[in-house]
mmCIF file of C-alpha atoms in Angstrom:
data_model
loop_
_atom_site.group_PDB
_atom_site.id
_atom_site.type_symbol
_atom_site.label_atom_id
_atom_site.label_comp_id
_atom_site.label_asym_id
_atom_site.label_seq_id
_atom_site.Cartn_x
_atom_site.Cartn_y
_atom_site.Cartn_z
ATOM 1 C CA UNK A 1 0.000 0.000 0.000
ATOM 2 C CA UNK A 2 1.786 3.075 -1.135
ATOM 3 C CA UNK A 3 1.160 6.557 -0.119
ATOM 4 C CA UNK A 4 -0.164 8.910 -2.642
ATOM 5 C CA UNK A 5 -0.836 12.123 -1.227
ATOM 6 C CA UNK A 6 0.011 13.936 2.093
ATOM 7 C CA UNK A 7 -1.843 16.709 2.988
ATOM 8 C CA UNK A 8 -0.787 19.326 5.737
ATOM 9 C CA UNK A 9 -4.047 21.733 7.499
ATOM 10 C CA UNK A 10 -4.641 23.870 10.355
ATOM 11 C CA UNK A 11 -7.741 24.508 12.081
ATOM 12 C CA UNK A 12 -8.596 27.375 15.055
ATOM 13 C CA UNK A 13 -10.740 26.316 17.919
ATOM 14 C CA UNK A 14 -12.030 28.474 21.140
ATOM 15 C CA UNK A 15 -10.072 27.581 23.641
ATOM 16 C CA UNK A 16 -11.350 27.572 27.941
ATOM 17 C CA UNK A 17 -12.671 31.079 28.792
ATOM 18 C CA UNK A 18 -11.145 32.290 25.628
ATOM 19 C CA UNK A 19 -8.472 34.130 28.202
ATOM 20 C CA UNK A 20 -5.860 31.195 28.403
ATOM 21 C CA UNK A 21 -2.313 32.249 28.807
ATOM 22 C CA UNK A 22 -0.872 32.518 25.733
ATOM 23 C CA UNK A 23 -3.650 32.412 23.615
ATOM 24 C CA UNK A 24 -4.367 36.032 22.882
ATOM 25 C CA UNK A 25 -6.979 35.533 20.384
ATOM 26 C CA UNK A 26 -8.870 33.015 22.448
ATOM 27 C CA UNK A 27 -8.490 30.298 19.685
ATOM 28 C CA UNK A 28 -5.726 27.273 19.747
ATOM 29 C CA UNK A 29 -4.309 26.469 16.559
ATOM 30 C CA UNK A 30 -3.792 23.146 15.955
ATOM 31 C CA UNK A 31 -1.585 21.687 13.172
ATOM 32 C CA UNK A 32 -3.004 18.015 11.434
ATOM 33 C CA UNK A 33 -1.442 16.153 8.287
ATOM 34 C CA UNK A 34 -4.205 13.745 6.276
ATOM 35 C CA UNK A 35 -2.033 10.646 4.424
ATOM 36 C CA UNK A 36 -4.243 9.393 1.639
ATOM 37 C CA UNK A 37 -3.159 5.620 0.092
ATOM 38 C CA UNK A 38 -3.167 4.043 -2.779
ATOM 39 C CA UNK A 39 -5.670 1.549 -1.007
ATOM 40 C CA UNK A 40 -8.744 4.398 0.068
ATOM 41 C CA UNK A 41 -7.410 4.093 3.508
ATOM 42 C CA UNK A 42 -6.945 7.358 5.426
ATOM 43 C CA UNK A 43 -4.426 8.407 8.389
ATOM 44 C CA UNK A 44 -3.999 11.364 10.386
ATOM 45 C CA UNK A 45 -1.348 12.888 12.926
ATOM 46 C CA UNK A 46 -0.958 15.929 14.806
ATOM 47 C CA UNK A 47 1.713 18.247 15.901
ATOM 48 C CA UNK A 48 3.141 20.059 18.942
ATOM 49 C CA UNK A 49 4.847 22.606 16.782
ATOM 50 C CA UNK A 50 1.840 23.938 15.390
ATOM 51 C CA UNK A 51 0.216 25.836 18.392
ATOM 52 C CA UNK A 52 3.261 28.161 18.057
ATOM 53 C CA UNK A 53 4.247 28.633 14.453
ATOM 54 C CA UNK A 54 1.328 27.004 12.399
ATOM 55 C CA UNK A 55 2.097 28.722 8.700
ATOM 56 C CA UNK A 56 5.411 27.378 9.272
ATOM 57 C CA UNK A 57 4.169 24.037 9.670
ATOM 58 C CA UNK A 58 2.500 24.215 6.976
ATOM 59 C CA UNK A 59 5.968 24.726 4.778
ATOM 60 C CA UNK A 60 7.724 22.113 6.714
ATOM 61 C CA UNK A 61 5.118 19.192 5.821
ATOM 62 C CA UNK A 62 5.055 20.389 2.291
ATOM 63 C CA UNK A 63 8.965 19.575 2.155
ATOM 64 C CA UNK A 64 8.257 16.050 3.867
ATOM 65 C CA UNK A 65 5.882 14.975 1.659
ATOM 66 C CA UNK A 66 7.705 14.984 -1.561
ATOM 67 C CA UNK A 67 9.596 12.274 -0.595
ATOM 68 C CA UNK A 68 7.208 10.516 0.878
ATOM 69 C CA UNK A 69 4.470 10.199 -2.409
ATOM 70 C CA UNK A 70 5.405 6.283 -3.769
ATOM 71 C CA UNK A 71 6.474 5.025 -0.016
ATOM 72 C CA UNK A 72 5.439 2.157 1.526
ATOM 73 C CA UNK A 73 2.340 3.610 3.976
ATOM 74 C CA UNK A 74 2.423 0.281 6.391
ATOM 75 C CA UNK A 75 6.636 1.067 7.328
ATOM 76 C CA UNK A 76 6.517 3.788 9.805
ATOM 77 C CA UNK A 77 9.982 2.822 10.961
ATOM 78 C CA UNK A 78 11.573 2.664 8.083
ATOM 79 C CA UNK A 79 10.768 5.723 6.986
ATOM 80 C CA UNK A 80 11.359 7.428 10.008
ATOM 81 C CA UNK A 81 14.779 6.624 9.933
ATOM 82 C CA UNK A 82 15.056 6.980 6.082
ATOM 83 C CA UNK A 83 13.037 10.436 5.516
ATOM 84 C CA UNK A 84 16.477 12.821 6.469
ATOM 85 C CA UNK A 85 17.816 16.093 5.317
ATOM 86 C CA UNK A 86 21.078 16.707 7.303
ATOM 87 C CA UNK A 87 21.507 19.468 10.004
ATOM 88 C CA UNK A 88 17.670 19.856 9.775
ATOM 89 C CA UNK A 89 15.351 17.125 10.677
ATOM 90 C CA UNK A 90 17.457 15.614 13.406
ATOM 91 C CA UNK A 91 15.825 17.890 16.197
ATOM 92 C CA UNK A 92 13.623 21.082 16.397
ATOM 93 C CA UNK A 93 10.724 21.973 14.355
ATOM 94 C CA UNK A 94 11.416 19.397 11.566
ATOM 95 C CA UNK A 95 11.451 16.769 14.143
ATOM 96 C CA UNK A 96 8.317 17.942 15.563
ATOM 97 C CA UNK A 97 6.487 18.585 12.553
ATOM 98 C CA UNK A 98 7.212 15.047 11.103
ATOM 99 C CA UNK A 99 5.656 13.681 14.422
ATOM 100 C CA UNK A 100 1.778 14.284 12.518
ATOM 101 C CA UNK A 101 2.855 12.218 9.675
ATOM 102 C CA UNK A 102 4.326 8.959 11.728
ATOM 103 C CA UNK A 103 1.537 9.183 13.644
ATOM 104 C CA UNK A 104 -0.648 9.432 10.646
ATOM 105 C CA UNK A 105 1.308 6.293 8.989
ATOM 106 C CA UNK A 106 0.465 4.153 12.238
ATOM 107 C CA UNK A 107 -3.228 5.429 12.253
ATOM 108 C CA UNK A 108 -3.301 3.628 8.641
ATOM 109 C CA UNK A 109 -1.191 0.676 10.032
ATOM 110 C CA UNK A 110 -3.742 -0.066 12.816
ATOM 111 C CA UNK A 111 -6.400 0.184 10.624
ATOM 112 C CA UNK A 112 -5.408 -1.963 7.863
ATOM 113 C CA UNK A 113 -4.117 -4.766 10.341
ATOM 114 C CA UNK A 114 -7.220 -4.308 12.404
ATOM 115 C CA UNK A 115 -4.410 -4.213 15.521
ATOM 116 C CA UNK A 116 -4.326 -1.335 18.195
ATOM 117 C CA UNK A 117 -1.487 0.657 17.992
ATOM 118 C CA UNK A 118 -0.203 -0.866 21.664
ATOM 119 C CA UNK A 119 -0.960 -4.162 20.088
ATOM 120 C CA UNK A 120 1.381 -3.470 16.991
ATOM 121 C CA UNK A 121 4.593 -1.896 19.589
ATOM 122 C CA UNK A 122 4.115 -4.876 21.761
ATOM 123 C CA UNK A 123 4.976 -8.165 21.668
ATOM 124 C CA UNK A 124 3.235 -9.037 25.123
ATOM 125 C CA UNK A 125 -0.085 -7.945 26.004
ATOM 126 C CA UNK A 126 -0.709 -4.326 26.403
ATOM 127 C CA UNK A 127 -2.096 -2.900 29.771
ATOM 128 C CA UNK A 128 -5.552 -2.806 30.452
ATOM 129 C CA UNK A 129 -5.418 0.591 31.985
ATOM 130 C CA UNK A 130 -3.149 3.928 32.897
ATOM 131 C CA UNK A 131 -3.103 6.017 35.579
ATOM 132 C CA UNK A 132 -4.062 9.433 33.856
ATOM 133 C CA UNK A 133 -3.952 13.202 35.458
ATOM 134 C CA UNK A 134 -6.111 15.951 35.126
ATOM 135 C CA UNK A 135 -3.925 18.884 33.527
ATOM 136 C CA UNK A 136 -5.488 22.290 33.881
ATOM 137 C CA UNK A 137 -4.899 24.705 36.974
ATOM 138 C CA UNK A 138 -3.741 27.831 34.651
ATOM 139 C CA UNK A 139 -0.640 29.875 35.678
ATOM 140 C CA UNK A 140 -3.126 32.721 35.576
ATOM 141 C CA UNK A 141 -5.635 31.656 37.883
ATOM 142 C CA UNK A 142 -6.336 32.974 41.146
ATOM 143 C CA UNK A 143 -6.585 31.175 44.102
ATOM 144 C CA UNK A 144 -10.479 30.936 44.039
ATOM 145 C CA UNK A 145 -9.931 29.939 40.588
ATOM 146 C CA UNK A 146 -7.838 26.652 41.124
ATOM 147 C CA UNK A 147 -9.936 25.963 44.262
ATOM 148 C CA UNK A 148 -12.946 25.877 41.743
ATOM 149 C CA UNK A 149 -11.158 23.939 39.249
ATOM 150 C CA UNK A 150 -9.650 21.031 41.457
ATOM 151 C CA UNK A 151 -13.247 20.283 42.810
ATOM 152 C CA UNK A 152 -14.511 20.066 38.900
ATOM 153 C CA UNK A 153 -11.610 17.866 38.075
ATOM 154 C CA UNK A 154 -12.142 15.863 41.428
ATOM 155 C CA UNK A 155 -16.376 15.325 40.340
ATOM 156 C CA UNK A 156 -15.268 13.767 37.324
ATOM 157 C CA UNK A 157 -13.375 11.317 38.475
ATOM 158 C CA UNK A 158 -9.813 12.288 38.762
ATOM 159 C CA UNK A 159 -7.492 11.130 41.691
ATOM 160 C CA UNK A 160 -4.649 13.066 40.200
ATOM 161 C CA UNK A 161 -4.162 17.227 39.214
ATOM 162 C CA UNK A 162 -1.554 19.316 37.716
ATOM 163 C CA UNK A 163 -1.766 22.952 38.166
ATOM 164 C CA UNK A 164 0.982 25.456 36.573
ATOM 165 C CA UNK A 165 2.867 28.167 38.299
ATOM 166 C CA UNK A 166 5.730 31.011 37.707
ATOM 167 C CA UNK A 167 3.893 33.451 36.064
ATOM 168 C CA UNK A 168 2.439 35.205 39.148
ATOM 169 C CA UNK A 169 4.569 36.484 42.354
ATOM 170 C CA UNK A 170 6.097 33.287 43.664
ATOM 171 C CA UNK A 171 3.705 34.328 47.139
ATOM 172 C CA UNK A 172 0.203 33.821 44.839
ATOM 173 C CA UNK A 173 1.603 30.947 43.770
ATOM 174 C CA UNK A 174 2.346 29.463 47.235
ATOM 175 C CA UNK A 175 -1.190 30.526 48.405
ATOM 176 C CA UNK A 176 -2.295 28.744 45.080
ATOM 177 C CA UNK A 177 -0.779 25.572 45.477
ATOM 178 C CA UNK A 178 -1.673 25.451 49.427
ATOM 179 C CA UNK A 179 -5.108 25.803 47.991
ATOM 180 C CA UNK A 180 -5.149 22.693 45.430
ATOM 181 C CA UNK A 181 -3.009 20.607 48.395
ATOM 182 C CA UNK A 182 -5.937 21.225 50.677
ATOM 183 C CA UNK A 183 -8.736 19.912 48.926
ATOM 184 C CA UNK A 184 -7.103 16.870 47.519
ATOM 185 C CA UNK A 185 -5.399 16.220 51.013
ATOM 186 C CA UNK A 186 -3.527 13.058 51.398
ATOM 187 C CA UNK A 187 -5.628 10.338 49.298
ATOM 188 C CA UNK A 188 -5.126 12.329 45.736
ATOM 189 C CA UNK A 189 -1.856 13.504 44.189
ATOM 190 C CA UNK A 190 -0.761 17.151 42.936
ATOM 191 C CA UNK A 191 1.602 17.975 40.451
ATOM 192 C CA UNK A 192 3.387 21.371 39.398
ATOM 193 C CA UNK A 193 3.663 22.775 36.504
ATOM 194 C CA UNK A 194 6.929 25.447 36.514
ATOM 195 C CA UNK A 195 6.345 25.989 32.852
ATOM 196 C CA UNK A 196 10.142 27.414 32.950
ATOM 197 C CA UNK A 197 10.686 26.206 29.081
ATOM 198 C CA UNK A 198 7.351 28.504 28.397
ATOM 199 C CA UNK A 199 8.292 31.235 30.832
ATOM 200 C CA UNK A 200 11.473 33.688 29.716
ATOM 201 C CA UNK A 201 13.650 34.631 31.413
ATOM 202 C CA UNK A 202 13.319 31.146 33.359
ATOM 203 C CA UNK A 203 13.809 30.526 37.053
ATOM 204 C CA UNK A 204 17.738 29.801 37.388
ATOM 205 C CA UNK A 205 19.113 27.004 39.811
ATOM 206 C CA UNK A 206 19.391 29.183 42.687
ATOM 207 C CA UNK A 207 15.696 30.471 42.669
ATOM 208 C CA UNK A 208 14.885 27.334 41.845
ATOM 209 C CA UNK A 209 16.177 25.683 44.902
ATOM 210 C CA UNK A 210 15.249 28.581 47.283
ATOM 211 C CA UNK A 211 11.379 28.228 46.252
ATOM 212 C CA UNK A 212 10.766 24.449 45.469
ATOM 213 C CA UNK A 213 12.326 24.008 49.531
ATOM 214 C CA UNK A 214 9.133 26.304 49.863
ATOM 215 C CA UNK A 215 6.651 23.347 48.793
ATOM 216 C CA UNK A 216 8.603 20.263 50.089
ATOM 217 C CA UNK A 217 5.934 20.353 52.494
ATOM 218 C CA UNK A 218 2.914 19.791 50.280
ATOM 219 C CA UNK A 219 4.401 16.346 49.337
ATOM 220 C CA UNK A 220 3.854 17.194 45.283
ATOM 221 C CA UNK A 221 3.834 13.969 43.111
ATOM 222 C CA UNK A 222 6.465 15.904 40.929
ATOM 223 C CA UNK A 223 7.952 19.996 40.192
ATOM 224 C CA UNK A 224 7.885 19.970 35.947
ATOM 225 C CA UNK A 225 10.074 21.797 34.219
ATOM 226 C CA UNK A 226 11.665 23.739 37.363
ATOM 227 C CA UNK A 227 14.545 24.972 34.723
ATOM 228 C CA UNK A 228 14.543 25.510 31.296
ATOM 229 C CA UNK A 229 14.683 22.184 29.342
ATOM 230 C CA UNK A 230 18.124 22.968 27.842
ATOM 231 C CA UNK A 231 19.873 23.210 31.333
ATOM 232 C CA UNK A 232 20.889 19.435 31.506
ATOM 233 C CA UNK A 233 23.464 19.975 34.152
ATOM 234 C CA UNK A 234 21.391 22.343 36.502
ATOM 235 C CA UNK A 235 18.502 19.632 36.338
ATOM 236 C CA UNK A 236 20.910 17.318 37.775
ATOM 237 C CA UNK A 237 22.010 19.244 40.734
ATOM 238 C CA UNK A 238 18.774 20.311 41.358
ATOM 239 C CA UNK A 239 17.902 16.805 41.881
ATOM 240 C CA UNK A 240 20.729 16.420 44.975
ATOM 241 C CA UNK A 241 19.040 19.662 46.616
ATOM 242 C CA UNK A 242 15.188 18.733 46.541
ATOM 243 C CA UNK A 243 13.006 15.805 47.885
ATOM 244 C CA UNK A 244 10.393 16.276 44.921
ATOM 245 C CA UNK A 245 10.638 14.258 42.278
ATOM 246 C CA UNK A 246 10.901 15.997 39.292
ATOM 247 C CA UNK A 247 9.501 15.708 35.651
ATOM 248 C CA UNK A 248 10.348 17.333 32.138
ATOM 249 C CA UNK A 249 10.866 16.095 28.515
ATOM 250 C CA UNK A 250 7.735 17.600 26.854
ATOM 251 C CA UNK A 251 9.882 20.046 24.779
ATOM 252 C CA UNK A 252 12.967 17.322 23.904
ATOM 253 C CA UNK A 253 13.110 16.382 19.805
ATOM 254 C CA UNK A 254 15.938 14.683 19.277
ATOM 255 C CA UNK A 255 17.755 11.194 19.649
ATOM 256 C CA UNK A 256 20.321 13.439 21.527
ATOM 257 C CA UNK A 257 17.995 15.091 23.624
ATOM 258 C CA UNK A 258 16.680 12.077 25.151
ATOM 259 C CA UNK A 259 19.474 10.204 25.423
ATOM 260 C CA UNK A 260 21.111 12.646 27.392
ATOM 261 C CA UNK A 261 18.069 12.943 30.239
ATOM 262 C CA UNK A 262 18.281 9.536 30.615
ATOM 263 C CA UNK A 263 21.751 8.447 30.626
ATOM 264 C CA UNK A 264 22.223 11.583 33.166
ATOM 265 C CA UNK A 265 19.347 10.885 34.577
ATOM 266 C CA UNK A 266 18.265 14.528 34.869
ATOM 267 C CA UNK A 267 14.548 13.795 35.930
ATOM 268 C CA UNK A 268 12.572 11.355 37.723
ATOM 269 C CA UNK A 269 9.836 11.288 35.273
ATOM 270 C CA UNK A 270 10.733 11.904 31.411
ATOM 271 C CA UNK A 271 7.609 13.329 29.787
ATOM 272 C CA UNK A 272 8.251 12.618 25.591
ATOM 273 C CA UNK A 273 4.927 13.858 23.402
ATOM 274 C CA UNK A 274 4.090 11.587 20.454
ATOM 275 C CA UNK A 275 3.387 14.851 18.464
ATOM 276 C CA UNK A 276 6.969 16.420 19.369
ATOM 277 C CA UNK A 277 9.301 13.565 19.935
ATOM 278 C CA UNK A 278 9.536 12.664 15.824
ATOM 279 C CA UNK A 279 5.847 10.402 16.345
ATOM 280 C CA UNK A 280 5.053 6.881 17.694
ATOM 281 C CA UNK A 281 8.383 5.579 16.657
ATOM 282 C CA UNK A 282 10.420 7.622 18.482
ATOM 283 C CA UNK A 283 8.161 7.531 21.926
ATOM 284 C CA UNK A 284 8.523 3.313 21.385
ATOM 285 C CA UNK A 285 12.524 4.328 21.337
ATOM 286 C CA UNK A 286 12.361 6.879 23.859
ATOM 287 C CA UNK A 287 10.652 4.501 26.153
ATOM 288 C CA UNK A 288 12.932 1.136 25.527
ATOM 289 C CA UNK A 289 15.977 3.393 26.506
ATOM 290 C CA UNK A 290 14.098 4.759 29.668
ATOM 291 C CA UNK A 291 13.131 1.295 30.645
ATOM 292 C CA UNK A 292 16.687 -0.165 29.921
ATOM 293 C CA UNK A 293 17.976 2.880 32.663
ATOM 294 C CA UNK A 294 15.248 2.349 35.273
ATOM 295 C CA UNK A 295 13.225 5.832 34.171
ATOM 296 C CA UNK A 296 10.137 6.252 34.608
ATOM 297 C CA UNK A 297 7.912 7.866 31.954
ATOM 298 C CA UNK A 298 5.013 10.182 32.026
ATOM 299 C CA UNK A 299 3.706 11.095 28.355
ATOM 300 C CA UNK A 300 2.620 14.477 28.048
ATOM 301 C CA UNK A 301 -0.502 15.841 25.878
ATOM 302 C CA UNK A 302 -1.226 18.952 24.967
ATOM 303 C CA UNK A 303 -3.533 18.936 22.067
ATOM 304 C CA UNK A 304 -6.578 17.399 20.309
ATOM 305 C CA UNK A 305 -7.849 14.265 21.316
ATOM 306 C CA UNK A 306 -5.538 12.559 18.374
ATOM 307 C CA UNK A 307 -2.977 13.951 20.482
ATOM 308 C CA UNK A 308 -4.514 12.329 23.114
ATOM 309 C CA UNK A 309 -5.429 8.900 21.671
ATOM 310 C CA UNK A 310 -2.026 8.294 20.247
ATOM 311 C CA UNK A 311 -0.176 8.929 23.496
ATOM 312 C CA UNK A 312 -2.316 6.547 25.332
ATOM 313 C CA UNK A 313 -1.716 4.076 22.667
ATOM 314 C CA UNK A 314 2.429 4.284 23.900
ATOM 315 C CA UNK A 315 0.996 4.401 27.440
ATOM 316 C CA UNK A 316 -0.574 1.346 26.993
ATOM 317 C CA UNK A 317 1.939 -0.607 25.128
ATOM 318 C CA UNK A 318 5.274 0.027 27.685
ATOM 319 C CA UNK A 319 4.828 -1.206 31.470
ATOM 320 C CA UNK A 320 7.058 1.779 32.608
ATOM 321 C CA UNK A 321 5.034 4.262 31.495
ATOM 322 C CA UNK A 322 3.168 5.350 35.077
ATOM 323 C CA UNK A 323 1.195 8.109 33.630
ATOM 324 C CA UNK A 324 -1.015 9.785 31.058
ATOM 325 C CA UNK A 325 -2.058 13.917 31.101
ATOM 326 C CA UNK A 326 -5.112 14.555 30.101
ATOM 327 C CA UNK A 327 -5.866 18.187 29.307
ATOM 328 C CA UNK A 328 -8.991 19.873 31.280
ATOM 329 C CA UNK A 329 -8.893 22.732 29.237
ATOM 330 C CA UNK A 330 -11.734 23.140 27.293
ATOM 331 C CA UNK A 331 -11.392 22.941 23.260
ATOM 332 C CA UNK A 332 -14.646 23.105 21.341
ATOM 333 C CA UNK A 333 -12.857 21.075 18.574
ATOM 334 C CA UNK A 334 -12.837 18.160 20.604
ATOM 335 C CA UNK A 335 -16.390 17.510 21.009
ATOM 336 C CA UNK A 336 -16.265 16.770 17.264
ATOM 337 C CA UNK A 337 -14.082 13.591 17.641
ATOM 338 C CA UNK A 338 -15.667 9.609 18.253
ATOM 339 C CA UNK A 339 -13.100 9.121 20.858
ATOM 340 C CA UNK A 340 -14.983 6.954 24.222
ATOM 341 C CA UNK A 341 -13.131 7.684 27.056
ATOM 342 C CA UNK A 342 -13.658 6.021 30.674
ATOM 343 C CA UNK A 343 -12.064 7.079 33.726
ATOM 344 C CA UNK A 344 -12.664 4.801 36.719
ATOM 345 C CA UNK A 345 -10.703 6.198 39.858
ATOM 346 C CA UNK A 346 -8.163 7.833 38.237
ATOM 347 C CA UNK A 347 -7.334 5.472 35.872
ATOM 348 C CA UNK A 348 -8.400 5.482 31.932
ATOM 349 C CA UNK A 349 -9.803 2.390 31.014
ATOM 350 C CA UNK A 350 -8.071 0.751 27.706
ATOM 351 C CA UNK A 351 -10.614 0.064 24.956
ATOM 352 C CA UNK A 352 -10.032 -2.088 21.420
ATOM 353 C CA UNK A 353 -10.137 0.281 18.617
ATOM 354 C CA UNK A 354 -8.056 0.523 15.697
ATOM 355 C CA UNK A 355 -6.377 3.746 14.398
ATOM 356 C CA UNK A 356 -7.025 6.884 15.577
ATOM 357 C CA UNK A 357 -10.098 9.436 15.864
ATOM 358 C CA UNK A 358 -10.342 11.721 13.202
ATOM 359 C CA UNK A 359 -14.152 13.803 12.047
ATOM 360 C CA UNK A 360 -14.275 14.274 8.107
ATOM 361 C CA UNK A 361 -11.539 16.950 7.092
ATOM 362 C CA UNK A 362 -13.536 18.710 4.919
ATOM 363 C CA UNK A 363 -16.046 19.307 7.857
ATOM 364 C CA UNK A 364 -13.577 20.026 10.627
ATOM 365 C CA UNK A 365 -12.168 23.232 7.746
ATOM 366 C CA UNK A 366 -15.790 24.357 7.680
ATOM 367 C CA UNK A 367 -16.772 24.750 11.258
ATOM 368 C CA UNK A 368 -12.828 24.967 12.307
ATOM 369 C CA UNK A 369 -11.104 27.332 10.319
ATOM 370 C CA UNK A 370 -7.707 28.557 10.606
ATOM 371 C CA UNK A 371 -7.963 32.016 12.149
ATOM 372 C CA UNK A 372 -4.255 33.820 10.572
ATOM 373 C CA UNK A 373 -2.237 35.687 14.211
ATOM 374 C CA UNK A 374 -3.448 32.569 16.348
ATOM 375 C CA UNK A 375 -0.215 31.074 17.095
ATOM 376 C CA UNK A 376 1.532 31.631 20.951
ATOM 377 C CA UNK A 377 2.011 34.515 22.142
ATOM 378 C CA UNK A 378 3.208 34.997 25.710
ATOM 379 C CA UNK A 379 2.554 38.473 27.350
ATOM 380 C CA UNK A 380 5.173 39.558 29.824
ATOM 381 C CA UNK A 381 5.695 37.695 33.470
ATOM 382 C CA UNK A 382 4.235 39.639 36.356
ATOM 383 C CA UNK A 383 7.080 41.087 38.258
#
């Protein structure tokens, strides 16, 4: 089955109260390739890069998919590895932007093999079920706000929250994470969001370790991203000076990347995104290395729920990945997706169903289109 045509598209949805951080439009872009083949059958992937610089992923996929037109659609490996233009695609926003189309060529694997996508990575049989976390808790909420928010996240069935700081005085953030730690007490789990590889200028080590000895107390699941991701050898000595664990990975690309947090063992949890890591097949190589050096792995989402779906699929298929993120905050895209999704005391119940969820393109353009300007932009840090 040979690929005949890959197609890249954008599409603008309102995003939560159409005041999220970073979002000044109130829309979130999101970035989508369509792989047509020459047997009818369709795949689609997604991609991180695309909330930040969508024409330009646009461009990017148009460069791809010239050498991809004639390729076999049901080798995602092989062309991963074969698909390279040196001192480009290696890491960055190539890498990222060729995430939409592996995933897209294992959407049309699972399909035509009538195989889950855990079912094709593994060899054994694929977990029935992964811990998953409720991501939402915006760096600019109040303290009312998160209050409001855990207890939402708590009625629907989640054990688990994430709630971001750093963009407010370091004091409204304490207040605001004393706030989520006292509803979910003891029994549930909170993680924190630093956002230091959104934030810039980013928290350097010595902040870092004078707040984060602030929260020891609060007994936080993980700190994420308490540095920016590039500062391999702070992330380490961070590590010696805190008793939370901490997590990060969500903006690594590269082989190099990856192989460095591990083998340095710079976090506790390593946090690789299907739609930013290079696709399925690197998260299945990202995850045998972690596994081989004892890591534990958290995959990270951020999107659609494509974005979603695939990431579960990698959840589901490696027995040290511990959890799943599932975004809380509301995209109006998403209701348009066939996607069943149950959550039984904090844990997402696996389901059989083969390839990925995807509405009809032409539709999705229609009620979804791309609104030009809607791409990140972060307004400055309160002081």
């Amino acid at each position: 089955m040979k690929i005949v045509k890959v197609t890249p598209f954008l599409s603008s949805s309102n995003y939560g109260s159409g005041k999220v951080l970073g979002q000044p439009l109130g829309a979130k872009t999101l970035g989508f390739v369509e792989i047509e083949t020459s047997e009818g059958v369709l795949g689609y992937g997604e991609a991180y890069c695309a909330i930040y610089a969508p024409e330009s992923f646009i461009e990017v996929i148009k460069i791809f998919s010239d050498e991809l037109v004639g390729e076999d659609a049901l080798n995602p490996e092989f062309l991963y590895d074969r698909i390279h233009i040196p001192f480009v695609t290696r890491s960055g926003f190539f890498r990222s932007a060729y995430s939409a189309i592996d995933i897209a060529l294992w959407d049309i694997k699972s399909k035509y093999e009538k195989k889950t996508i855990a079912g094709l990575i593994t060899i054994d049989q694929s977990k029935k079920k992964i811990k998953v976390y409720a991501s939402g808790g915006s760096a600019a909420f109040t303290p009312k706000e998160i209050e409001e928010d855990v207890n939402t996240q708590i009625s629907l069935g989640h054990n688990s929250y994430k709630m971001r700081v750093g963009f407010q005085s370091w004091e409204n953030d304490l207040e605001r994470i004393e706030k989520a730690k006292n509803i979910l007490g003891n029994s549930k789990e909170l993680m924190v969001d630093a956002i230091m590889g959104t934030i810039n200028p980013p928290w350097t080590i010595e902040i870092a370790k004078k707040q984060l000895k602030q929260v020891e107390k609060f007994n936080l699941t993980w700190i994420e991203e308490p540095l920016a991701p590039d500062n391999l050898l702070d992330y380490k000595e961070l590590k010696t000076h805190i008793s939370i664990p901490i997590a990060g990975g969500e903006a690594l690309s590269s082989k190099l990347d990856f192989e460095s947090y591990i083998s340095n063992q710079s976090v506790d949890y390593l946090q690789p995104d299907v739609t930013h890591c290079g696709g399925i097949t690197a998260a299945i190589r990202i995850c045998k290395l972690a596994k081989k050096y004892g890591m534990k792995i958290s995959m990270h989402v951020w999107g659609s729920s494509l974005a979603f779906a695939a990431n579960k699929e990698v959840a589901l298929a490696f027995d040290n990945v511990h959890w799943l993120e599932e975004p809380t905050v509301s995209l109006d895209i998403s209701k348009e997706f066939s996607f069943s999704k149950t959550i039984v005391e904090g844990e997402l119940i696996a389901t059989e169903e083969f390839g990925l969820p995807f509405p009809d393109r032409k539709e999705i353009l229609k009620k979804y289109p791309y609104i030009p300007g809607s791409g990140f932009k972060f307004p400055a840090r309160a002081k």
